[in-house]
Tab-separated table of C-alpha atoms in Angstrom:
chain	number	residue	atom	x	y	z
Z	1	MET	CA	-2.586	-22.675	-24.263
Z	2	HIS	CA	-5.256	-20.663	-22.458
Z	3	ASP	CA	-4.812	-17.076	-21.349
Z	4	PRO	CA	-4.761	-16.763	-17.545
Z	5	VAL	CA	-8.127	-16.142	-15.894
Z	6	ARG	CA	-8.295	-12.529	-14.695
Z	7	PHE	CA	-11.943	-12.146	-13.646
Z	8	ARG	CA	-14.976	-14.201	-12.703
Z	9	LEU	CA	-18.355	-13.744	-11.080
Z	10	ALA	CA	-20.439	-16.713	-10.010
Z	11	GLY	CA	-23.571	-17.533	-8.043
Z	12	ALA	CA	-26.740	-15.460	-8.181
Z	13	ASN	CA	-27.501	-14.010	-11.648
Z	14	GLY	CA	-25.317	-16.583	-13.408
Z	15	PRO	CA	-21.611	-16.725	-14.239
Z	16	VAL	CA	-19.654	-13.942	-15.920
Z	17	GLY	CA	-16.142	-14.408	-17.241
Z	18	LEU	CA	-13.759	-12.858	-19.753
Z	19	GLU	CA	-12.144	-14.150	-22.926
Z	20	GLY	CA	-9.174	-12.417	-24.497
Z	21	PRO	CA	-6.653	-11.335	-25.448
Z	22	LEU	CA	-7.420	-8.670	-22.870
Z	23	ILE	CA	-6.648	-4.947	-22.777
Z	24	CYS	CA	-5.787	-3.628	-19.312
Z	25	TYR	CA	-6.793	-0.394	-17.600
Z	26	HIS	CA	-6.130	1.284	-14.256
Z	27	ASN	CA	-8.810	3.926	-14.720
Z	28	LEU	CA	-12.559	3.212	-14.803
Z	29	ALA	CA	-13.427	6.200	-16.995
Z	30	GLU	CA	-10.899	5.152	-19.648
Z	31	ALA	CA	-12.009	1.530	-19.502
Z	32	GLU	CA	-15.689	2.447	-19.804
Z	33	ALA	CA	-15.018	4.798	-22.726
Z	34	ALA	CA	-13.122	2.017	-24.504
Z	35	VAL	CA	-15.807	-0.652	-24.160
Z	36	ARG	CA	-18.621	1.742	-25.065
Z	37	ALA	CA	-16.712	2.888	-28.167
Z	38	GLY	CA	-17.110	-0.680	-29.431
Z	39	ALA	CA	-13.744	-0.954	-31.162
Z	40	TYR	CA	-12.783	-4.077	-29.203
Z	41	GLY	CA	-14.509	-6.391	-26.759
Z	42	ASN	CA	-17.997	-6.133	-25.289
Z	43	VAL	CA	-17.312	-5.971	-21.538
Z	44	VAL	CA	-14.794	-4.438	-19.152
Z	45	ALA	CA	-14.544	-6.158	-15.766
Z	46	GLY	CA	-12.458	-6.163	-12.636
Z	47	ALA	CA	-11.991	-4.445	-9.282
Z	48	ILE	CA	-12.123	-0.824	-8.092
Z	49	PRO	CA	-10.312	-0.024	-4.824
Z	50	PHE	CA	-11.875	1.281	-1.633
Z	51	ASP	CA	-10.057	4.600	-2.049
Z	52	THR	CA	-9.271	5.517	-5.647
Z	53	GLU	CA	-6.937	8.270	-4.442
Z	54	LEU	CA	-4.672	5.702	-2.760
Z	55	ALA	CA	-4.857	2.721	-5.133
Z	56	GLU	CA	-5.593	1.933	-8.773
Z	57	SER	CA	-8.194	-0.300	-10.361
Z	58	SER	CA	-7.556	-3.654	-12.030
Z	59	LEU	CA	-9.782	-3.621	-15.125
Z	60	TYR	CA	-9.745	-5.912	-18.177
Z	61	LEU	CA	-11.448	-5.346	-21.537
Z	62	GLY	CA	-12.414	-8.409	-23.528
Z	63	TRP	CA	-15.334	-10.617	-24.508
Z	64	ARG	CA	-17.967	-11.736	-22.056
Z	65	THR	CA	-18.434	-15.445	-21.553
Z	66	ALA	CA	-20.614	-17.543	-19.287
Z	67	GLU	CA	-18.371	-20.573	-19.734
Z	68	HIS	CA	-16.014	-21.258	-16.848
Z	69	ARG	CA	-13.408	-23.770	-17.888
Z	70	PRO	CA	-12.430	-26.175	-15.098
Z	71	SER	CA	-9.436	-25.340	-12.975
Z	72	PRO	CA	-6.311	-27.349	-13.821
Z	73	ARG	CA	-5.434	-29.895	-11.180
Z	74	LEU	CA	-2.110	-29.089	-9.591
Z	75	PRO	CA	0.073	-31.802	-8.067
Z	76	GLY	CA	0.297	-32.339	-4.336
Z	77	ARG	CA	-2.067	-32.474	-1.410
Z	78	ARG	CA	-4.390	-29.708	-0.359
Z	79	PRO	CA	-2.269	-27.285	1.670
Z	80	GLU	CA	-2.728	-26.643	5.339
Z	81	PHE	CA	-3.019	-23.033	6.442
Z	82	ARG	CA	-1.146	-21.743	9.508
Z	83	ALA	CA	-2.032	-18.551	11.327
Z	84	ASP	CA	0.548	-15.760	11.385
Z	85	VAL	CA	0.068	-15.361	15.128
Z	86	GLU	CA	2.275	-12.280	15.538
Z	87	PHE	CA	0.548	-10.443	12.678
Z	88	ASN	CA	-2.929	-11.434	13.835
Z	89	ASP	CA	-2.310	-10.389	17.446
Z	90	ALA	CA	-0.977	-7.003	16.329
Z	91	ALA	CA	-3.968	-6.567	13.989
Z	92	ILE	CA	-6.419	-7.236	16.845
Z	93	ALA	CA	-4.623	-4.766	19.111
Z	94	ASN	CA	-4.705	-2.088	16.413
Z	95	TYR	CA	-8.381	-2.791	15.703
Z	96	LEU	CA	-9.343	-2.430	19.378
Z	97	ARG	CA	-7.343	0.796	19.685
Z	98	HIS	CA	-9.049	2.168	16.559
Z	99	ILE	CA	-12.516	1.372	17.956
Z	100	ASP	CA	-11.654	2.942	21.304
Z	101	ASP	CA	-10.446	6.149	19.645
Z	102	ALA	CA	-13.443	6.228	17.311
Z	103	LEU	CA	-15.903	5.826	20.192
Z	104	THR	CA	-14.303	8.805	21.932
Z	105	LEU	CA	-15.045	10.925	18.853
Z	106	LEU	CA	-18.502	9.453	18.331
Z	107	ARG	CA	-19.530	10.087	21.954
Z	108	ALA	CA	-18.165	13.644	22.188
Z	109	ALA	CA	-20.542	16.495	23.059
Z	110	GLU	CA	-20.118	17.810	19.509
Z	111	PRO	CA	-19.113	14.649	17.626
Z	112	GLU	CA	-16.843	14.833	14.583
Z	113	LEU	CA	-18.143	11.458	13.427
Z	114	GLU	CA	-21.572	9.854	13.262
Z	115	LYS	CA	-20.369	6.483	11.949
Z	116	ILE	CA	-17.129	4.852	10.854
Z	117	VAL	CA	-16.449	1.398	9.423
Z	118	ILE	CA	-13.400	-0.166	11.087
Z	119	SER	CA	-11.734	-3.269	9.660
Z	120	ARG	CA	-9.259	-5.881	10.835
Z	121	CYS	CA	-7.113	-8.518	9.117
Z	122	GLU	CA	-5.969	-12.087	9.616
Z	123	ARG	CA	-3.056	-13.676	7.764
Z	124	TYR	CA	-2.351	-17.342	7.078
Z	125	PHE	CA	0.724	-19.045	5.595
Z	126	TYR	CA	0.820	-22.193	3.494
Z	127	ASP	CA	3.449	-24.512	2.018
Z	128	GLY	CA	3.436	-25.754	-1.545
Z	129	VAL	CA	1.030	-24.436	-4.167
Z	130	VAL	CA	-2.511	-23.061	-3.912
Z	131	ASP	CA	-4.528	-23.114	-7.121
Z	132	PRO	CA	-6.412	-19.788	-7.081
Z	133	LEU	CA	-9.225	-21.077	-9.304
Z	134	ALA	CA	-9.700	-24.145	-7.108
Z	135	LEU	CA	-9.920	-21.845	-4.088
Z	136	PHE	CA	-12.509	-19.735	-5.930
Z	137	ALA	CA	-14.432	-22.905	-6.817
Z	138	ARG	CA	-14.511	-23.759	-3.113
Z	139	ILE	CA	-16.050	-20.329	-2.382
Z	140	THR	CA	-18.753	-20.816	-5.014
Z	141	GLU	CA	-19.498	-24.308	-3.687
Z	142	LEU	CA	-19.913	-23.120	-0.100
Z	143	TYR	CA	-21.857	-19.940	-0.893
Z	144	PRO	CA	-24.021	-20.547	-3.980
Z	145	ASN	CA	-26.471	-17.764	-3.064
Z	146	ALA	CA	-23.818	-15.049	-2.775
Z	147	ARG	CA	-22.171	-13.239	-5.681
Z	148	SER	CA	-18.734	-14.823	-5.650
Z	149	TYR	CA	-15.932	-12.816	-7.266
Z	150	PHE	CA	-12.383	-13.387	-8.494
Z	151	VAL	CA	-9.937	-10.745	-9.794
Z	152	GLU	CA	-6.217	-10.979	-10.476
Z	153	HIS	CA	-4.365	-7.777	-9.589
Z	154	LEU	CA	-3.279	-5.935	-12.719
Z	155	ASP	CA	0.088	-4.699	-11.440
Z	156	HIS	CA	0.832	-7.808	-9.383
Z	157	PRO	CA	0.137	-10.990	-11.381
Z	158	GLY	CA	-0.147	-13.912	-9.014
Z	159	VAL	CA	-2.029	-11.837	-6.409
Z	160	TYR	CA	-5.791	-12.416	-6.346
Z	161	THR	CA	-8.774	-10.894	-4.569
Z	162	MET	CA	-11.757	-13.228	-4.194
Z	163	GLY	CA	-14.754	-13.723	-1.944
Z	164	ALA	CA	-18.527	-14.095	-1.588
Z	165	SER	CA	-20.187	-10.687	-1.649
Z	166	PRO	CA	-23.505	-10.265	0.184
Z	167	GLU	CA	-24.222	-6.801	-1.256
Z	168	LEU	CA	-25.302	-5.462	-4.647
Z	169	PHE	CA	-23.792	-1.998	-4.912
Z	170	LEU	CA	-25.153	-0.955	-8.313
Z	171	ALA	CA	-26.809	-2.574	-11.308
Z	172	LYS	CA	-27.844	-0.683	-14.428
Z	173	SER	CA	-30.082	-2.035	-17.191
Z	174	GLY	CA	-30.954	0.635	-19.721
Z	175	ALA	CA	-32.443	3.471	-17.677
Z	176	THR	CA	-33.164	1.296	-14.603
Z	177	ILE	CA	-30.936	1.390	-11.535
Z	178	THR	CA	-31.161	-1.202	-8.749
Z	179	MET	CA	-29.183	-1.626	-5.541
Z	180	THR	CA	-29.553	-3.185	-2.100
Z	181	PRO	CA	-27.365	-1.370	0.443
Z	182	LEU	CA	-26.751	-3.257	3.703
Z	183	ALA	CA	-25.969	-1.774	7.117
Z	184	GLY	CA	-26.835	-3.141	10.551
Z	185	THR	CA	-25.651	-6.627	11.457
Z	186	VAL	CA	-26.291	-9.243	14.137
Z	187	LEU	CA	-24.945	-12.761	14.447
Z	188	ARG	CA	-27.066	-15.805	13.729
Z	189	ASP	CA	-27.935	-18.105	16.601
Z	190	THR	CA	-27.447	-21.578	15.148
Z	191	ARG	CA	-29.072	-23.160	18.202
Z	192	LEU	CA	-32.459	-21.821	17.087
Z	193	PRO	CA	-34.662	-22.856	14.166
Z	194	GLU	CA	-34.328	-20.330	11.341
Z	195	SER	CA	-37.829	-18.931	11.859
Z	196	ALA	CA	-37.165	-18.301	15.542
Z	197	ASP	CA	-33.738	-16.846	14.827
Z	198	ARG	CA	-35.255	-14.553	12.209
Z	199	GLU	CA	-37.675	-13.172	14.798
Z	200	ARG	CA	-34.821	-12.747	17.287
Z	201	ALA	CA	-32.749	-10.887	14.673
Z	202	ARG	CA	-35.693	-8.688	13.743
Z	203	ALA	CA	-36.217	-7.711	17.374
Z	204	LEU	CA	-32.532	-6.817	17.736
Z	205	LEU	CA	-32.032	-5.014	14.428
Z	206	PHE	CA	-35.196	-2.935	14.477
Z	207	ASP	CA	-33.653	-0.844	17.225
Z	208	ASP	CA	-32.702	2.855	17.129
Z	209	LYS	CA	-28.968	2.044	16.973
Z	210	TYR	CA	-29.160	-0.182	13.905
Z	211	LEU	CA	-31.946	1.764	12.207
Z	212	THR	CA	-29.958	4.998	12.525
Z	213	GLU	CA	-26.844	3.317	11.142
Z	214	HIS	CA	-28.865	1.974	8.217
Z	215	ARG	CA	-30.577	5.310	7.592
Z	216	HIS	CA	-27.165	6.991	7.190
Z	217	LEU	CA	-26.449	4.604	4.322
Z	218	VAL	CA	-29.830	4.877	2.604
Z	219	ASP	CA	-29.809	8.670	2.824
Z	220	PHE	CA	-26.320	8.783	1.299
Z	221	MET	CA	-27.276	6.516	-1.616
Z	222	VAL	CA	-30.550	8.364	-2.273
Z	223	LYS	CA	-28.816	11.735	-2.199
Z	224	GLY	CA	-26.113	10.492	-4.565
Z	225	LEU	CA	-28.639	9.075	-7.012
Z	226	SER	CA	-31.014	12.040	-6.898
Z	227	ALA	CA	-28.738	14.071	-9.164
Z	228	PHE	CA	-29.243	11.455	-11.887
Z	229	CYS	CA	-32.737	10.115	-11.149
Z	230	PRO	CA	-35.942	12.146	-10.734
Z	231	ASP	CA	-37.842	9.298	-9.056
Z	232	LEU	CA	-36.503	6.746	-6.605
Z	233	ASP	CA	-38.514	3.883	-5.186
Z	234	TYR	CA	-37.611	2.312	-1.841
Z	235	PRO	CA	-39.539	1.211	1.240
Z	236	ASP	CA	-39.774	3.336	4.359
Z	237	ASP	CA	-38.444	0.492	6.483
Z	238	PRO	CA	-35.531	-1.859	5.742
Z	239	GLU	CA	-35.843	-5.592	5.244
Z	240	LEU	CA	-34.121	-8.457	7.012
Z	241	VAL	CA	-31.445	-9.944	4.731
Z	242	THR	CA	-29.707	-13.249	5.366
Z	243	ALA	CA	-25.998	-13.943	4.878
Z	244	PRO	CA	-23.715	-16.757	6.055
Z	245	GLY	CA	-23.604	-16.560	9.857
Z	246	LEU	CA	-25.289	-13.151	9.939
Z	247	TRP	CA	-28.462	-11.125	9.556
Z	248	HIS	CA	-28.394	-7.657	7.959
Z	249	LEU	CA	-30.734	-4.755	7.407
Z	250	GLY	CA	-31.120	-4.033	3.686
Z	251	THR	CA	-33.140	-1.585	1.621
Z	252	PRO	CA	-33.870	-2.373	-2.046
Z	253	ILE	CA	-33.705	0.807	-4.129
Z	254	THR	CA	-34.835	1.206	-7.750
Z	255	ALA	CA	-34.649	4.354	-9.858
Z	256	ARG	CA	-34.980	5.635	-13.440
Z	257	LEU	CA	-32.155	7.645	-14.945
Z	258	LEU	CA	-32.918	10.964	-16.601
Z	259	ASP	CA	-30.189	10.099	-19.111
Z	260	PRO	CA	-29.721	6.363	-19.773
Z	261	GLU	CA	-26.396	7.185	-21.457
Z	262	ILE	CA	-24.866	8.650	-18.305
Z	263	PRO	CA	-21.427	7.058	-17.763
Z	264	VAL	CA	-21.382	4.446	-15.020
Z	265	THR	CA	-18.143	6.092	-13.893
Z	266	GLU	CA	-20.134	9.165	-12.797
Z	267	LEU	CA	-22.565	7.032	-10.775
Z	268	VAL	CA	-19.699	5.213	-9.058
Z	269	ALA	CA	-17.947	8.494	-8.245
Z	270	ALA	CA	-21.131	9.838	-6.624
Z	271	LEU	CA	-21.807	6.720	-4.520
Z	272	HIS	CA	-18.444	5.160	-3.595
Z	273	PRO	CA	-17.180	4.717	-0.925
Z	274	SER	CA	-20.551	4.632	0.781
Z	275	PRO	CA	-21.235	4.574	4.538
Z	276	ALA	CA	-21.512	0.779	4.219
Z	277	VAL	CA	-17.701	0.623	4.063
Z	278	CYS	CA	-16.558	4.129	5.043
Z	279	GLY	CA	-18.560	6.349	7.388
Z	280	VAL	CA	-20.371	9.627	8.023
Z	281	PRO	CA	-19.095	12.167	7.206
Z	282	GLN	CA	-17.169	10.552	4.378
Z	283	THR	CA	-14.121	12.847	4.399
Z	284	GLY	CA	-13.354	12.468	8.090
Z	285	SER	CA	-13.970	8.727	8.014
Z	286	ARG	CA	-11.671	8.199	5.024
Z	287	ARG	CA	-8.926	10.192	6.699
Z	288	MET	CA	-9.182	8.214	9.942
Z	289	ILE	CA	-9.252	4.889	8.086
Z	290	ALA	CA	-6.121	5.872	6.128
Z	291	ASP	CA	-4.354	6.907	9.352
Z	292	TYR	CA	-5.224	3.787	11.374
Z	293	GLU	CA	-5.500	0.862	8.969
Z	294	PRO	CA	-3.121	-0.873	6.592
Z	295	ALA	CA	-4.003	0.053	3.010
Z	296	ARG	CA	-7.369	-1.474	2.135
Z	297	ALA	CA	-6.710	-1.836	-1.600
Z	298	TYR	CA	-9.725	-3.792	-2.930
Z	299	TYR	CA	-11.319	-4.628	0.422
Z	300	GLY	CA	-14.417	-2.415	0.649
Z	301	GLY	CA	-14.102	-1.628	-3.050
Z	302	LEU	CA	-16.215	-2.821	-5.961
Z	303	VAL	CA	-16.091	-5.830	-8.266
Z	304	GLY	CA	-18.102	-6.164	-11.442
Z	305	TRP	CA	-18.460	-5.186	-15.071
Z	306	ILE	CA	-19.678	-2.619	-17.610
Z	307	ASP	CA	-20.719	-3.729	-21.093
Z	308	SER	CA	-20.742	-1.997	-24.462
Z	309	THR	CA	-24.349	-0.799	-23.998
Z	310	GLY	CA	-23.529	0.952	-20.715
Z	311	ASP	CA	-25.224	-1.633	-18.506
Z	312	CYS	CA	-23.331	-2.717	-15.405
Z	313	GLU	CA	-23.281	-4.894	-12.294
Z	314	PHE	CA	-21.076	-4.054	-9.309
Z	315	HIS	CA	-20.929	-5.721	-5.904
Z	316	MET	CA	-19.127	-4.781	-2.718
Z	317	ALA	CA	-15.760	-6.533	-2.311
Z	318	LEU	CA	-16.596	-7.953	1.109
Z	319	ARG	CA	-16.354	-11.374	2.844
Z	320	GLY	CA	-13.181	-12.055	0.914
Z	321	LEU	CA	-9.484	-12.778	0.972
Z	322	GLU	CA	-6.299	-11.825	-0.846
Z	323	LEU	CA	-4.094	-14.667	-2.078
Z	324	ASP	CA	-0.440	-13.792	-2.702
Z	325	SER	CA	1.104	-16.753	-4.505
Z	326	HIS	CA	4.598	-15.179	-4.333
Z	327	ARG	CA	4.657	-14.848	-0.540
Z	328	SER	CA	2.604	-18.032	0.001
Z	329	ASP	CA	0.096	-16.320	2.243
Z	330	LEU	CA	-3.553	-15.291	2.384
Z	331	THR	CA	-4.984	-12.234	4.100
Z	332	LEU	CA	-8.600	-12.158	5.280
Z	333	ARG	CA	-10.195	-8.814	6.061
Z	334	THR	CA	-13.533	-7.659	7.363
Z	335	GLY	CA	-15.074	-4.768	9.239
Z	336	GLY	CA	-18.177	-3.315	10.791
Z	337	GLY	CA	-19.918	0.000	11.274
Z	338	VAL	CA	-19.267	1.705	14.612
Z	339	VAL	CA	-21.654	4.324	16.028
Z	340	SER	CA	-21.916	6.024	19.410
Z	341	ARG	CA	-23.917	3.175	20.959
Z	342	SER	CA	-21.571	0.442	19.718
Z	343	ARG	CA	-19.901	-1.954	22.166
Z	344	ILE	CA	-16.368	-3.195	21.590
Z	345	ASP	CA	-17.190	-6.820	22.434
Z	346	THR	CA	-20.172	-6.854	20.062
Z	347	GLU	CA	-18.146	-5.301	17.240
Z	348	PHE	CA	-15.330	-7.813	17.730
Z	349	ALA	CA	-17.800	-10.719	17.680
Z	350	GLU	CA	-19.343	-9.374	14.467
Z	351	THR	CA	-15.978	-9.211	12.693
Z	352	SER	CA	-15.142	-12.719	13.907
Z	353	ALA	CA	-18.389	-14.034	12.415
Z	354	LYS	CA	-17.638	-12.302	9.117
Z	355	LEU	CA	-14.070	-13.659	9.046
Z	356	ALA	CA	-15.514	-17.138	9.550
Z	357	THR	CA	-16.975	-16.929	6.019
Z	358	MET	CA	-13.494	-17.253	4.489
Z	359	ARG	CA	-11.971	-19.283	7.337
Z	360	ARG	CA	-14.465	-21.979	6.355
Z	361	VAL	CA	-13.122	-21.881	2.789
Z	362	LEU	CA	-9.615	-22.524	4.156
Z	363	GLY	CA	-10.801	-25.319	6.427
Z	364	ILE	CA	-9.986	-23.329	9.580
Z	365	PRO	CA	-12.347	-23.700	12.560
């Protein structure tokens, strides 16, 4: 009898899983201290919420494995997913109201906000049984170049967060730090050859609106890292980064830690939540997000691992879904950065394109 699967990463950089028995933690600092003490296990892995003041982490200490055993085949046909129309309509209305209110603040003579990331949800019902590992396998099949993730919620067994992350939040190898923050997004034009669409996206994204939005993020990450790293290396201009259905602006950042033994927990606390998922300034954005949106939990949070040497790999919990096997429903969630020059129709189209990443997994047009 196998222990249930609590965590997986797949795709770029190879698979990462956990073998147990597992020890569970809600707190990253405690989990990191335990794995680095070396008394048990060699990796702690799981999910950190968007707002650690409002939700707790789901972290599991055990033994790292690259072997992913096949998902058991459950009886019955593949389920069909039905939209919760009432929920989805209300979520769209709330999203549009949130953008409208945010734009009022962003466009004020003395603005309280410079950027805020606003999200919206979609919910789908199903009958019968959904195998969470088979659903995760479908994600990895469709998006082999992303970093696909799978975490079972610690306090709610049978509830899973999974998806295909486009963004490396933080990797640590010895004294070396790497990350690729993303901000600034335009939709792909599938009618064009990729080379032509790349040039179109470059012309759109290398605009003051998107460059300013991206600079907010890079400045935040550089400032957060500067307390730990004397030298940071990153290009003056961002790069064009591809993702399913979208183009992003991304800036690769590398740095050397003054102290390679610095706890990863301290790095995470200094950098999360970043303007990629929150806003500028952070305090005002977090407050507005908490007031307007249903609790984000792990959406916009981090998924990844820390090993016994202090190395780590964390990705943004984006382009994902939450499967609740008790309620027989799935919730998709995505968002986008809103600045003073944003347009409501463009923002809505961007979130629709991002939601399509997981709609495709469910077989929904």
